[in-house]
């Protein structure tokens, strides 16, 4: 079932919004607003106790063996929160690791923080997404 509702807002804000959604390729405001609402709901899931899914990306130099060891230890310690991981050799020196994580938001965030804060990591990021359950 579809519900319709009206939204009142500043015309300059609406103009900026229309420009933004056109650039992103949305066909209409409704699609863009639906995605904004879903994004808020997903971020709310991450504040709750329910299960979440995320992706951790880390870039580091494999020359530093202690980083590789520390990352492996961490992933074995938290194997219950790790679905899968992929390692890409970016060049002679740099590695990209992509780790799919799931579980309770707090546990997953703690694991991501520990991976990203491992000494020697050049760049790390947690992408917060959803199991899709309960999201329309
Ligand atoms: Ni590598």
Tab-separated table of N, CA, C and O and ligand atoms in Angstrom:
chain	number	residue	atom	x	y	z
A	1	UNK	N	0.838	-1.202	0.000
A	1	UNK	CA	0.000	0.000	0.000
A	1	UNK	C	0.875	1.256	0.000
A	1	UNK	O	1.857	1.308	0.725
A	2	UNK	N	0.501	2.227	-0.771
A	2	UNK	CA	1.280	3.466	-0.891
A	2	UNK	C	0.527	4.601	-0.212
A	2	UNK	O	-0.674	4.760	-0.423
A	3	UNK	N	1.223	5.368	0.624
A	3	UNK	CA	0.641	6.575	1.222
A	3	UNK	C	1.306	7.796	0.610
A	3	UNK	O	2.498	7.772	0.309
A	4	UNK	N	0.517	8.833	0.469
A	4	UNK	CA	1.066	10.101	-0.036
A	4	UNK	C	1.051	11.111	1.088
A	4	UNK	O	0.171	11.096	1.927
A	5	UNK	N	2.064	11.990	1.093
A	5	UNK	CA	2.056	13.084	2.069
A	5	UNK	C	2.708	14.313	1.451
A	5	UNK	O	3.519	14.199	0.526
A	6	UNK	N	2.323	15.468	1.953
A	6	UNK	CA	2.890	16.719	1.445
A	6	UNK	C	4.011	17.193	2.351
A	6	UNK	O	4.002	16.921	3.540
A	7	UNK	N	4.983	17.860	1.775
A	7	UNK	CA	6.106	18.390	2.558
A	7	UNK	C	6.261	19.877	2.243
A	7	UNK	O	6.291	20.251	1.072
A	8	UNK	N	6.322	20.701	3.263
A	8	UNK	CA	6.566	22.135	3.059
A	8	UNK	C	8.020	22.416	3.382
A	8	UNK	O	8.520	21.991	4.419
A	9	UNK	N	8.705	23.090	2.462
A	9	UNK	CA	10.061	23.489	2.785
A	9	UNK	C	10.501	24.690	1.970
A	9	UNK	O	9.895	25.026	0.961
A	10	UNK	N	11.531	25.319	2.464
A	10	UNK	CA	12.138	26.495	1.856
A	10	UNK	C	12.428	26.226	0.369
A	10	UNK	O	12.988	25.179	0.022
A	11	UNK	N	12.051	27.150	-0.502
A	11	UNK	CA	12.199	26.881	-1.942
A	11	UNK	C	13.667	26.752	-2.363
A	11	UNK	O	13.979	25.988	-3.279
A	12	UNK	N	14.572	27.472	-1.699
A	12	UNK	CA	15.997	27.313	-2.044
A	12	UNK	C	16.509	25.937	-1.646
A	12	UNK	O	17.310	25.329	-2.361
A	13	UNK	N	16.021	25.470	-0.496
A	13	UNK	CA	16.412	24.128	-0.043
A	13	UNK	C	15.909	23.089	-1.039
A	13	UNK	O	16.623	22.144	-1.400
A	14	UNK	N	14.678	23.263	-1.515
A	14	UNK	CA	14.107	22.335	-2.487
A	14	UNK	C	14.893	22.379	-3.802
A	14	UNK	O	15.165	21.330	-4.414
A	15	UNK	N	15.296	23.584	-4.222
A	15	UNK	CA	16.081	23.715	-5.453
A	15	UNK	C	17.415	22.966	-5.322
A	15	UNK	O	17.830	22.228	-6.213
A	16	UNK	N	18.077	23.149	-4.159
A	16	UNK	CA	19.339	22.437	-3.910
A	16	UNK	C	19.123	20.923	-3.922
A	16	UNK	O	19.926	20.164	-4.455
A	17	UNK	N	18.009	20.508	-3.320
A	17	UNK	CA	17.693	19.081	-3.265
A	17	UNK	C	17.462	18.528	-4.672
A	17	UNK	O	18.002	17.479	-5.035
A	18	UNK	N	16.704	19.241	-5.468
A	18	UNK	CA	16.434	18.795	-6.840
A	18	UNK	C	17.723	18.691	-7.657
A	18	UNK	O	17.908	17.758	-8.435
A	19	UNK	N	18.610	19.654	-7.442
A	19	UNK	CA	19.894	19.639	-8.149
A	19	UNK	C	20.709	18.402	-7.734
A	19	UNK	O	21.274	17.698	-8.560
A	20	UNK	N	20.717	18.181	-6.432
A	20	UNK	CA	21.456	17.030	-5.894
A	20	UNK	C	20.922	15.704	-6.433
A	20	UNK	O	21.695	14.856	-6.902
A	21	UNK	N	19.606	15.543	-6.388
A	21	UNK	CA	19.055	14.246	-6.799
A	21	UNK	C	19.168	14.044	-8.309
A	21	UNK	O	19.304	12.915	-8.778
A	22	UNK	N	19.148	15.154	-9.076
A	22	UNK	CA	19.350	15.036	-10.526
A	22	UNK	C	20.767	14.544	-10.800
A	22	UNK	O	20.988	13.652	-11.623
A	23	UNK	N	21.726	15.104	-10.057
A	23	UNK	CA	23.125	14.704	-10.231
A	23	UNK	C	23.315	13.227	-9.875
A	23	UNK	O	24.106	12.517	-10.477
A	24	UNK	N	22.570	12.770	-8.858
A	24	UNK	CA	22.698	11.375	-8.430
A	24	UNK	C	21.913	10.417	-9.316
A	24	UNK	O	22.028	9.202	-9.168
A	25	UNK	N	21.083	10.957	-10.181
A	25	UNK	CA	20.382	10.106	-11.133
A	25	UNK	C	19.000	9.647	-10.703
A	25	UNK	O	18.449	8.722	-11.309
A	26	UNK	N	18.452	10.256	-9.666
A	26	UNK	CA	17.085	9.889	-9.276
A	26	UNK	C	16.102	10.405	-10.324
A	26	UNK	O	16.274	11.486	-10.875
A	27	UNK	N	15.044	9.609	-10.599
A	27	UNK	CA	14.049	10.014	-11.579
A	27	UNK	C	13.049	11.004	-10.983
A	27	UNK	O	12.461	11.798	-11.697
A	28	UNK	N	12.831	10.896	-9.682
A	28	UNK	CA	11.875	11.819	-9.048
A	28	UNK	C	12.190	11.961	-7.557
A	28	UNK	O	13.001	11.225	-7.000
A	29	UNK	N	11.527	12.953	-6.942
A	29	UNK	CA	11.762	13.227	-5.519
A	29	UNK	C	11.364	12.054	-4.637
A	29	UNK	O	12.011	11.800	-3.625
A	30	UNK	N	10.281	11.371	-4.996
A	30	UNK	CA	9.804	10.279	-4.139
A	30	UNK	C	10.882	9.218	-3.947
A	30	UNK	O	11.127	8.760	-2.831
A	31	UNK	N	11.542	8.846	-5.046
A	31	UNK	CA	12.599	7.833	-4.933
A	31	UNK	C	13.736	8.314	-4.043
A	31	UNK	O	14.256	7.561	-3.228
A	32	UNK	N	14.099	9.585	-4.210
A	32	UNK	CA	15.193	10.140	-3.420
A	32	UNK	C	14.815	10.204	-1.944
A	32	UNK	O	15.627	9.871	-1.069
A	33	UNK	N	13.588	10.590	-1.661
A	33	UNK	CA	13.144	10.697	-0.269
A	33	UNK	C	13.040	9.315	0.374
A	33	UNK	O	13.436	9.123	1.525
A	34	UNK	N	12.563	8.340	-0.392
A	34	UNK	CA	12.508	6.964	0.137
A	34	UNK	C	13.897	6.500	0.561
A	34	UNK	O	14.071	5.903	1.621
A	35	UNK	N	14.909	6.790	-0.277
A	35	UNK	CA	16.277	6.374	0.066
A	35	UNK	C	16.799	7.106	1.296
A	35	UNK	O	17.506	6.516	2.114
A	36	UNK	N	16.460	8.387	1.423
A	36	UNK	CA	16.891	9.133	2.611
A	36	UNK	C	16.276	8.535	3.876
A	36	UNK	O	16.934	8.409	4.903
A	37	UNK	N	15.001	8.170	3.770
A	37	UNK	CA	14.315	7.572	4.925
A	37	UNK	C	14.957	6.232	5.283
A	37	UNK	O	15.259	5.955	6.447
A	38	UNK	N	15.219	5.407	4.263
A	38	UNK	CA	15.860	4.109	4.523
A	38	UNK	C	17.232	4.292	5.156
A	38	UNK	O	17.612	3.555	6.065
A	39	UNK	N	17.978	5.292	4.664
A	39	UNK	CA	19.302	5.558	5.229
A	39	UNK	C	19.196	5.894	6.718
A	39	UNK	O	19.982	5.397	7.532
A	40	UNK	N	18.209	6.695	7.069
A	40	UNK	CA	18.005	7.036	8.478
A	40	UNK	C	17.640	5.802	9.291
A	40	UNK	O	18.114	5.636	10.420
A	41	UNK	N	16.783	4.941	8.719
A	41	UNK	CA	16.372	3.733	9.439
A	41	UNK	C	17.559	2.795	9.657
A	41	UNK	O	17.695	2.176	10.710
A	42	UNK	N	18.442	2.703	8.646
A	42	UNK	CA	19.630	1.848	8.789
A	42	UNK	C	20.546	2.408	9.871
A	42	UNK	O	21.060	1.666	10.715
A	43	UNK	N	20.751	3.727	9.866
A	43	UNK	CA	21.605	4.321	10.897
A	43	UNK	C	20.995	4.098	12.285
A	43	UNK	O	21.723	3.898	13.263
A	44	UNK	N	19.673	4.078	12.354
A	44	UNK	CA	18.998	3.804	13.622
A	44	UNK	C	19.234	2.351	14.055
A	44	UNK	O	19.400	2.075	15.241
A	45	UNK	N	19.250	1.422	13.080
A	45	UNK	CA	19.555	0.021	13.411
A	45	UNK	C	20.906	-0.077	14.114
A	45	UNK	O	21.089	-0.879	15.019
A	46	UNK	N	21.858	0.754	13.643
A	46	UNK	CA	23.210	0.710	14.220
A	46	UNK	C	23.254	1.280	15.625
A	46	UNK	O	24.240	1.132	16.323
A	47	UNK	N	22.197	1.992	16.036
A	47	UNK	CA	22.152	2.495	17.411
A	47	UNK	C	21.436	1.498	18.312
A	47	UNK	O	21.392	1.679	19.520
A	48	UNK	N	20.835	0.452	17.722
A	48	UNK	CA	20.060	-0.500	18.499
A	48	UNK	C	20.854	-1.751	18.854
A	48	UNK	O	22.069	-1.794	18.727
A	49	UNK	N	20.119	-2.779	19.262
A	49	UNK	CA	20.727	-4.028	19.724
A	49	UNK	C	20.606	-5.137	18.675
A	49	UNK	O	21.164	-6.218	18.846
A	50	UNK	N	19.839	-4.872	17.635
A	50	UNK	CA	19.567	-5.910	16.640
A	50	UNK	C	20.765	-6.206	15.760
A	50	UNK	O	21.799	-5.540	15.854
A	51	UNK	N	20.631	-7.226	14.881
A	51	UNK	CA	21.741	-7.592	14.005
A	51	UNK	C	21.938	-6.583	12.874
A	51	UNK	O	20.963	-6.065	12.334
A	52	UNK	N	23.189	-6.331	12.568
A	52	UNK	CA	23.544	-5.428	11.469
A	52	UNK	C	24.596	-6.109	10.596
A	52	UNK	O	25.193	-7.109	10.978
A	53	UNK	N	24.799	-5.532	9.423
A	53	UNK	CA	25.846	-5.995	8.512
A	53	UNK	C	26.681	-4.784	8.133
A	53	UNK	O	26.149	-3.678	7.983
A	54	UNK	N	27.976	-4.988	8.003
A	54	UNK	CA	28.857	-3.890	7.607
A	54	UNK	C	30.020	-4.400	6.779
A	54	UNK	O	30.207	-5.615	6.611
A	55	UNK	N	30.774	-3.475	6.248
A	55	UNK	CA	31.970	-3.811	5.480
A	55	UNK	C	33.116	-2.948	6.009
A	55	UNK	O	32.985	-1.724	6.083
A	56	UNK	N	34.208	-3.595	6.396
A	56	UNK	CA	35.389	-2.864	6.845
A	56	UNK	C	36.410	-2.893	5.720
A	56	UNK	O	36.688	-3.961	5.159
A	57	UNK	N	36.939	-1.743	5.366
A	57	UNK	CA	38.011	-1.696	4.372
A	57	UNK	C	39.262	-1.157	5.056
A	57	UNK	O	39.191	-0.187	5.807
A	58	UNK	N	40.378	-1.817	4.820
A	58	UNK	CA	41.639	-1.333	5.386
A	58	UNK	C	42.742	-1.415	4.329
A	58	UNK	O	42.803	-2.358	3.542
A	59	UNK	N	43.572	-0.394	4.334
A	59	UNK	CA	44.717	-0.346	3.418
A	59	UNK	C	45.980	-0.264	4.270
A	59	UNK	O	46.043	0.517	5.225
A	60	UNK	N	46.944	-1.129	3.951
A	60	UNK	CA	48.186	-1.145	4.726
A	60	UNK	C	49.328	-1.689	3.873
A	60	UNK	O	49.108	-2.263	2.806
A	61	UNK	N	50.525	-1.474	4.381
A	61	UNK	CA	51.704	-1.991	3.701
A	61	UNK	C	52.029	-3.376	4.241
A	61	UNK	O	52.154	-3.548	5.456
A	62	UNK	N	52.152	-4.346	3.356
A	62	UNK	CA	52.406	-5.717	3.822
A	62	UNK	C	53.867	-5.925	4.229
A	62	UNK	O	54.234	-6.981	4.748
A	63	UNK	N	54.706	-4.902	3.975
A	63	UNK	CA	56.101	-4.983	4.421
A	63	UNK	C	56.187	-5.133	5.935
A	63	UNK	O	57.112	-5.745	6.452
A	64	UNK	N	55.211	-4.532	6.615
A	64	UNK	CA	55.206	-4.594	8.081
A	64	UNK	C	54.481	-5.869	8.515
A	64	UNK	O	53.262	-5.909	8.605
A	65	UNK	N	55.255	-6.917	8.779
A	65	UNK	CA	54.680	-8.225	9.099
A	65	UNK	C	53.822	-8.189	10.355
A	65	UNK	O	52.884	-8.978	10.497
A	66	UNK	N	54.188	-7.278	11.299
A	66	UNK	CA	53.415	-7.247	12.552
A	66	UNK	C	51.971	-6.815	12.302
A	66	UNK	O	51.071	-7.218	13.041
A	67	UNK	N	51.741	-6.032	11.251
A	67	UNK	CA	50.358	-5.641	10.922
A	67	UNK	C	49.582	-6.871	10.460
A	67	UNK	O	48.465	-7.124	10.899
A	68	UNK	N	50.192	-7.638	9.554
A	68	UNK	CA	49.536	-8.832	9.021
A	68	UNK	C	49.192	-9.784	10.167
A	68	UNK	O	48.075	-10.307	10.238
A	69	UNK	N	50.142	-9.991	11.086
A	69	UNK	CA	49.902	-10.871	12.242
A	69	UNK	C	48.778	-10.340	13.120
A	69	UNK	O	47.894	-11.096	13.544
A	70	UNK	N	48.807	-9.033	13.399
A	70	UNK	CA	47.793	-8.437	14.277
A	70	UNK	C	46.407	-8.561	13.653
A	70	UNK	O	45.427	-8.891	14.344
A	71	UNK	N	46.317	-8.341	12.343
A	71	UNK	CA	45.017	-8.438	11.661
A	71	UNK	C	44.492	-9.870	11.674
A	71	UNK	O	43.302	-10.106	11.887
A	72	UNK	N	45.389	-10.820	11.469
A	72	UNK	CA	44.977	-12.231	11.483
A	72	UNK	C	44.508	-12.629	12.883
A	72	UNK	O	43.468	-13.271	13.037
A	73	UNK	N	45.263	-12.234	13.912
A	73	UNK	CA	44.870	-12.550	15.297
A	73	UNK	C	43.483	-11.994	15.606
A	73	UNK	O	42.630	-12.688	16.168
A	74	UNK	N	43.276	-10.725	15.237
A	74	UNK	CA	41.985	-10.070	15.511
A	74	UNK	C	40.841	-10.801	14.825
A	74	UNK	O	39.771	-11.007	15.412
A	75	UNK	N	41.067	-11.214	13.571
A	75	UNK	CA	39.991	-11.852	12.820
A	75	UNK	C	39.680	-13.246	13.361
A	75	UNK	O	38.524	-13.669	13.349
A	76	UNK	N	40.705	-13.952	13.871
A	76	UNK	CA	40.432	-15.253	14.495
A	76	UNK	C	39.687	-15.078	15.819
A	76	UNK	O	38.771	-15.830	16.138
A	77	UNK	N	40.086	-14.056	16.577
A	77	UNK	CA	39.453	-13.774	17.865
A	77	UNK	C	37.968	-13.454	17.687
A	77	UNK	O	37.137	-13.830	18.499
A	78	UNK	N	37.644	-12.764	16.594
A	78	UNK	CA	36.257	-12.323	16.373
A	78	UNK	C	35.622	-13.055	15.192
A	78	UNK	O	34.788	-12.478	14.493
A	79	UNK	N	35.997	-14.324	14.980
A	79	UNK	CA	35.514	-15.049	13.795
A	79	UNK	C	33.986	-15.091	13.719
A	79	UNK	O	33.409	-15.145	12.633
A	80	UNK	N	33.322	-15.048	14.887
A	80	UNK	CA	31.854	-15.127	14.883
A	80	UNK	C	31.205	-13.898	14.238
A	80	UNK	O	30.048	-13.962	13.841
A	81	UNK	N	31.938	-12.805	14.187
A	81	UNK	CA	31.406	-11.578	13.581
A	81	UNK	C	31.909	-11.363	12.157
A	81	UNK	O	31.623	-10.325	11.550
A	82	UNK	N	32.676	-12.317	11.628
A	82	UNK	CA	33.227	-12.137	10.288
A	82	UNK	C	32.627	-13.148	9.317
A	82	UNK	O	32.681	-14.352	9.543
A	83	UNK	N	32.016	-12.645	8.260
A	83	UNK	CA	31.377	-13.503	7.263
A	83	UNK	C	32.406	-13.932	6.228
A	83	UNK	O	32.487	-15.096	5.858
A	84	UNK	N	33.188	-12.970	5.750
A	84	UNK	CA	34.114	-13.243	4.664
A	84	UNK	C	35.113	-12.105	4.571
A	84	UNK	O	34.856	-10.998	5.044
A	85	UNK	N	36.258	-12.389	3.949
A	85	UNK	CA	37.204	-11.301	3.714
A	85	UNK	C	37.911	-11.524	2.382
A	85	UNK	O	37.992	-12.647	1.891
A	86	UNK	N	38.342	-10.430	1.812
A	86	UNK	CA	39.048	-10.498	0.531
A	86	UNK	C	40.296	-9.633	0.628
A	86	UNK	O	40.269	-8.550	1.202
A	87	UNK	N	41.382	-10.164	0.094
A	87	UNK	CA	42.650	-9.445	0.124
A	87	UNK	C	43.065	-9.124	-1.310
A	87	UNK	O	43.075	-9.998	-2.163
A	88	UNK	N	43.370	-7.859	-1.552
A	88	UNK	CA	43.802	-7.446	-2.893
A	88	UNK	C	45.197	-6.834	-2.780
A	88	UNK	O	45.428	-5.949	-1.955
A	89	UNK	N	46.135	-7.307	-3.590
A	89	UNK	CA	47.476	-6.706	-3.630
A	89	UNK	C	47.413	-5.517	-4.579
A	89	UNK	O	47.372	-5.684	-5.793
A	90	UNK	N	47.376	-4.308	-4.012
A	90	UNK	CA	47.172	-3.109	-4.833
A	90	UNK	C	48.379	-2.792	-5.702
A	90	UNK	O	48.253	-2.325	-6.829
A	91	UNK	N	49.565	-3.013	-5.158
A	91	UNK	CA	50.814	-2.809	-5.893
A	91	UNK	C	51.900	-3.608	-5.179
A	91	UNK	O	51.579	-4.496	-4.385
A	92	UNK	N	53.181	-3.317	-5.421
A	92	UNK	CA	54.262	-4.083	-4.812
A	92	UNK	C	54.221	-4.010	-3.283
A	92	UNK	O	54.683	-4.918	-2.600
A	93	UNK	N	53.670	-2.896	-2.769
A	93	UNK	CA	53.748	-2.656	-1.332
A	93	UNK	C	52.400	-2.730	-0.615
A	93	UNK	O	52.295	-3.270	0.490
A	94	UNK	N	51.370	-2.174	-1.240
A	94	UNK	CA	50.109	-1.934	-0.527
A	94	UNK	C	49.072	-3.031	-0.714
A	94	UNK	O	48.928	-3.587	-1.806
A	95	UNK	N	48.343	-3.274	0.379
A	95	UNK	CA	47.275	-4.261	0.368
A	95	UNK	C	45.960	-3.594	0.748
A	95	UNK	O	45.930	-2.695	1.587
A	96	UNK	N	44.889	-4.072	0.123
A	96	UNK	CA	43.532	-3.674	0.518
A	96	UNK	C	42.837	-4.914	1.041
A	96	UNK	O	42.850	-5.955	0.382
A	97	UNK	N	42.290	-4.802	2.253
A	97	UNK	CA	41.512	-5.914	2.774
A	97	UNK	C	40.077	-5.455	2.970
A	97	UNK	O	39.834	-4.364	3.496
A	98	UNK	N	39.143	-6.271	2.497
A	98	UNK	CA	37.718	-5.976	2.614
A	98	UNK	C	37.104	-7.074	3.468
A	98	UNK	O	37.202	-8.253	3.117
A	99	UNK	N	36.535	-6.695	4.599
A	99	UNK	CA	36.039	-7.685	5.554
A	99	UNK	C	34.549	-7.440	5.787
A	99	UNK	O	34.159	-6.342	6.187
A	100	UNK	N	33.746	-8.459	5.508
A	100	UNK	CA	32.300	-8.333	5.734
A	100	UNK	C	31.994	-8.792	7.145
A	100	UNK	O	32.366	-9.909	7.534
A	101	UNK	N	31.365	-7.913	7.899
A	101	UNK	CA	31.130	-8.182	9.321
A	101	UNK	C	29.630	-8.174	9.593
A	101	UNK	O	28.873	-7.450	8.943
A	102	UNK	N	29.215	-8.995	10.554
A	102	UNK	CA	27.798	-8.977	10.952
A	102	UNK	C	27.666	-9.383	12.407
A	102	UNK	O	28.550	-10.016	12.969
A	103	UNK	N	26.533	-8.999	13.005
A	103	UNK	CA	26.304	-9.318	14.404
A	103	UNK	C	25.635	-8.150	15.096
A	103	UNK	O	25.042	-7.289	14.445
A	104	UNK	N	25.726	-8.140	16.439
A	104	UNK	CA	25.151	-7.010	17.182
A	104	UNK	C	25.962	-5.761	16.871
A	104	UNK	O	27.192	-5.814	16.807
A	105	UNK	N	25.240	-4.637	16.714
A	105	UNK	CA	25.892	-3.396	16.299
A	105	UNK	C	27.107	-3.059	17.162
A	105	UNK	O	28.172	-2.710	16.645
A	106	UNK	N	26.963	-3.189	18.475
A	106	UNK	CA	28.058	-2.835	19.380
A	106	UNK	C	29.288	-3.700	19.147
A	106	UNK	O	30.415	-3.196	19.093
A	107	UNK	N	29.066	-5.013	18.992
A	107	UNK	CA	30.176	-5.948	18.765
A	107	UNK	C	30.873	-5.652	17.440
A	107	UNK	O	32.102	-5.663	17.348
A	108	UNK	N	30.053	-5.413	16.410
A	108	UNK	CA	30.602	-5.171	15.075
A	108	UNK	C	31.399	-3.870	15.054
A	108	UNK	O	32.482	-3.793	14.491
A	109	UNK	N	30.872	-2.845	15.723
A	109	UNK	CA	31.574	-1.562	15.758
A	109	UNK	C	32.900	-1.673	16.517
A	109	UNK	O	33.917	-1.117	16.099
A	110	UNK	N	32.880	-2.418	17.610
A	110	UNK	CA	34.113	-2.613	18.385
A	110	UNK	C	35.163	-3.320	17.543
A	110	UNK	O	36.340	-2.912	17.511
A	111	UNK	N	34.742	-4.379	16.832
A	111	UNK	CA	35.670	-5.102	15.965
A	111	UNK	C	36.223	-4.185	14.878
A	111	UNK	O	37.438	-4.153	14.629
A	112	UNK	N	35.337	-3.413	14.249
A	112	UNK	CA	35.774	-2.489	13.186
A	112	UNK	C	36.765	-1.475	13.744
A	112	UNK	O	37.805	-1.202	13.115
A	113	UNK	N	36.464	-0.934	14.916
A	113	UNK	CA	37.373	0.047	15.528
A	113	UNK	C	38.749	-0.573	15.771
A	113	UNK	O	39.778	0.061	15.532
A	114	UNK	N	38.755	-1.812	16.247
A	114	UNK	CA	40.040	-2.471	16.542
A	114	UNK	C	40.830	-2.752	15.264
A	114	UNK	O	42.049	-2.602	15.233
A	115	UNK	N	40.131	-3.175	14.209
A	115	UNK	CA	40.813	-3.422	12.933
A	115	UNK	C	41.418	-2.127	12.390
A	115	UNK	O	42.588	-2.077	12.010
A	116	UNK	N	40.597	-1.075	12.396
A	116	UNK	CA	40.997	0.192	11.785
A	116	UNK	C	42.112	0.871	12.589
A	116	UNK	O	42.991	1.518	12.024
A	117	UNK	N	42.080	0.682	13.924
A	117	UNK	CA	43.076	1.357	14.772
A	117	UNK	C	44.351	0.539	14.932
A	117	UNK	O	45.261	0.958	15.645
A	118	UNK	N	44.414	-0.624	14.278
A	118	UNK	CA	45.643	-1.423	14.336
A	118	UNK	C	46.823	-0.575	13.856
A	118	UNK	O	46.732	0.088	12.813
A	119	UNK	N	47.883	-0.601	14.628
A	119	UNK	CA	49.037	0.244	14.333
A	119	UNK	C	49.582	-0.055	12.930
A	119	UNK	O	49.801	-1.211	12.583
A	120	UNK	N	49.752	0.976	12.117
A	120	UNK	CA	50.316	0.793	10.789
A	120	UNK	C	49.306	0.812	9.668
A	120	UNK	O	49.679	0.857	8.494
A	121	UNK	N	48.001	0.756	10.013
A	121	UNK	CA	46.970	0.838	8.972
A	121	UNK	C	46.976	2.256	8.386
A	121	UNK	O	46.929	3.236	9.119
A	122	UNK	N	47.060	2.338	7.051
A	122	UNK	CA	47.112	3.657	6.407
A	122	UNK	C	45.741	4.312	6.345
A	122	UNK	O	45.598	5.509	6.514
A	123	UNK	N	44.733	3.502	6.041
A	123	UNK	CA	43.373	4.042	5.982
A	123	UNK	C	42.385	2.927	6.265
A	123	UNK	O	42.538	1.817	5.761
A	124	UNK	N	41.399	3.228	7.082
A	124	UNK	CA	40.379	2.228	7.385
A	124	UNK	C	39.020	2.869	7.478
A	124	UNK	O	38.895	4.048	7.809
A	125	UNK	N	38.018	2.069	7.144
A	125	UNK	CA	36.678	2.629	7.129
A	125	UNK	C	35.662	1.525	7.393
A	125	UNK	O	35.833	0.392	6.961
A	126	UNK	N	34.610	1.884	8.122
A	126	UNK	CA	33.482	0.966	8.326
A	126	UNK	C	32.292	1.481	7.533
A	126	UNK	O	31.872	2.625	7.712
A	127	UNK	N	31.788	0.662	6.640
A	127	UNK	CA	30.567	1.006	5.908
A	127	UNK	C	29.417	0.301	6.616
A	127	UNK	O	29.429	-0.928	6.766
A	128	UNK	N	28.465	1.092	7.072
A	128	UNK	CA	27.373	0.536	7.857
A	128	UNK	C	26.183	0.284	6.949
A	128	UNK	O	25.618	1.202	6.371
A	129	UNK	N	25.808	-0.997	6.804
A	129	UNK	CA	24.619	-1.304	6.016
A	129	UNK	C	23.700	-2.215	6.822
A	129	UNK	O	23.786	-2.228	8.058
A	130	UNK	N	22.837	-2.928	6.174
A	130	UNK	CA	21.739	-3.582	6.872
A	130	UNK	C	21.555	-5.028	6.407
A	130	UNK	O	21.969	-5.385	5.295
A	131	UNK	N	20.921	-5.835	7.248
A	131	UNK	CA	20.566	-7.189	6.827
A	131	UNK	C	19.413	-7.139	5.818
A	131	UNK	O	19.139	-8.122	5.144
A	132	UNK	N	18.748	-5.985	5.752
A	132	UNK	CA	17.619	-5.823	4.824
A	132	UNK	C	16.296	-6.234	5.432
A	132	UNK	O	15.236	-5.879	4.920
A	133	UNK	N	16.346	-6.972	6.569
A	133	UNK	CA	15.104	-7.390	7.235
A	133	UNK	C	14.408	-6.177	7.818
A	133	UNK	O	15.033	-5.339	8.447
A	134	UNK	N	13.114	-6.081	7.624
A	134	UNK	CA	12.357	-4.983	8.203
A	134	UNK	C	12.476	-3.686	7.424
A	134	UNK	O	11.949	-2.661	7.829
A	135	UNK	N	13.195	-3.735	6.304
A	135	UNK	CA	13.346	-2.536	5.471
A	135	UNK	C	12.556	-2.751	4.189
A	135	UNK	O	12.727	-3.767	3.523
A	136	UNK	N	11.693	-1.780	3.850
A	136	UNK	CA	10.859	-1.935	2.648
A	136	UNK	C	11.505	-1.250	1.458
A	136	UNK	O	12.184	-0.273	1.619
B	1	LIG	NI1	48.704	-8.009	-0.357
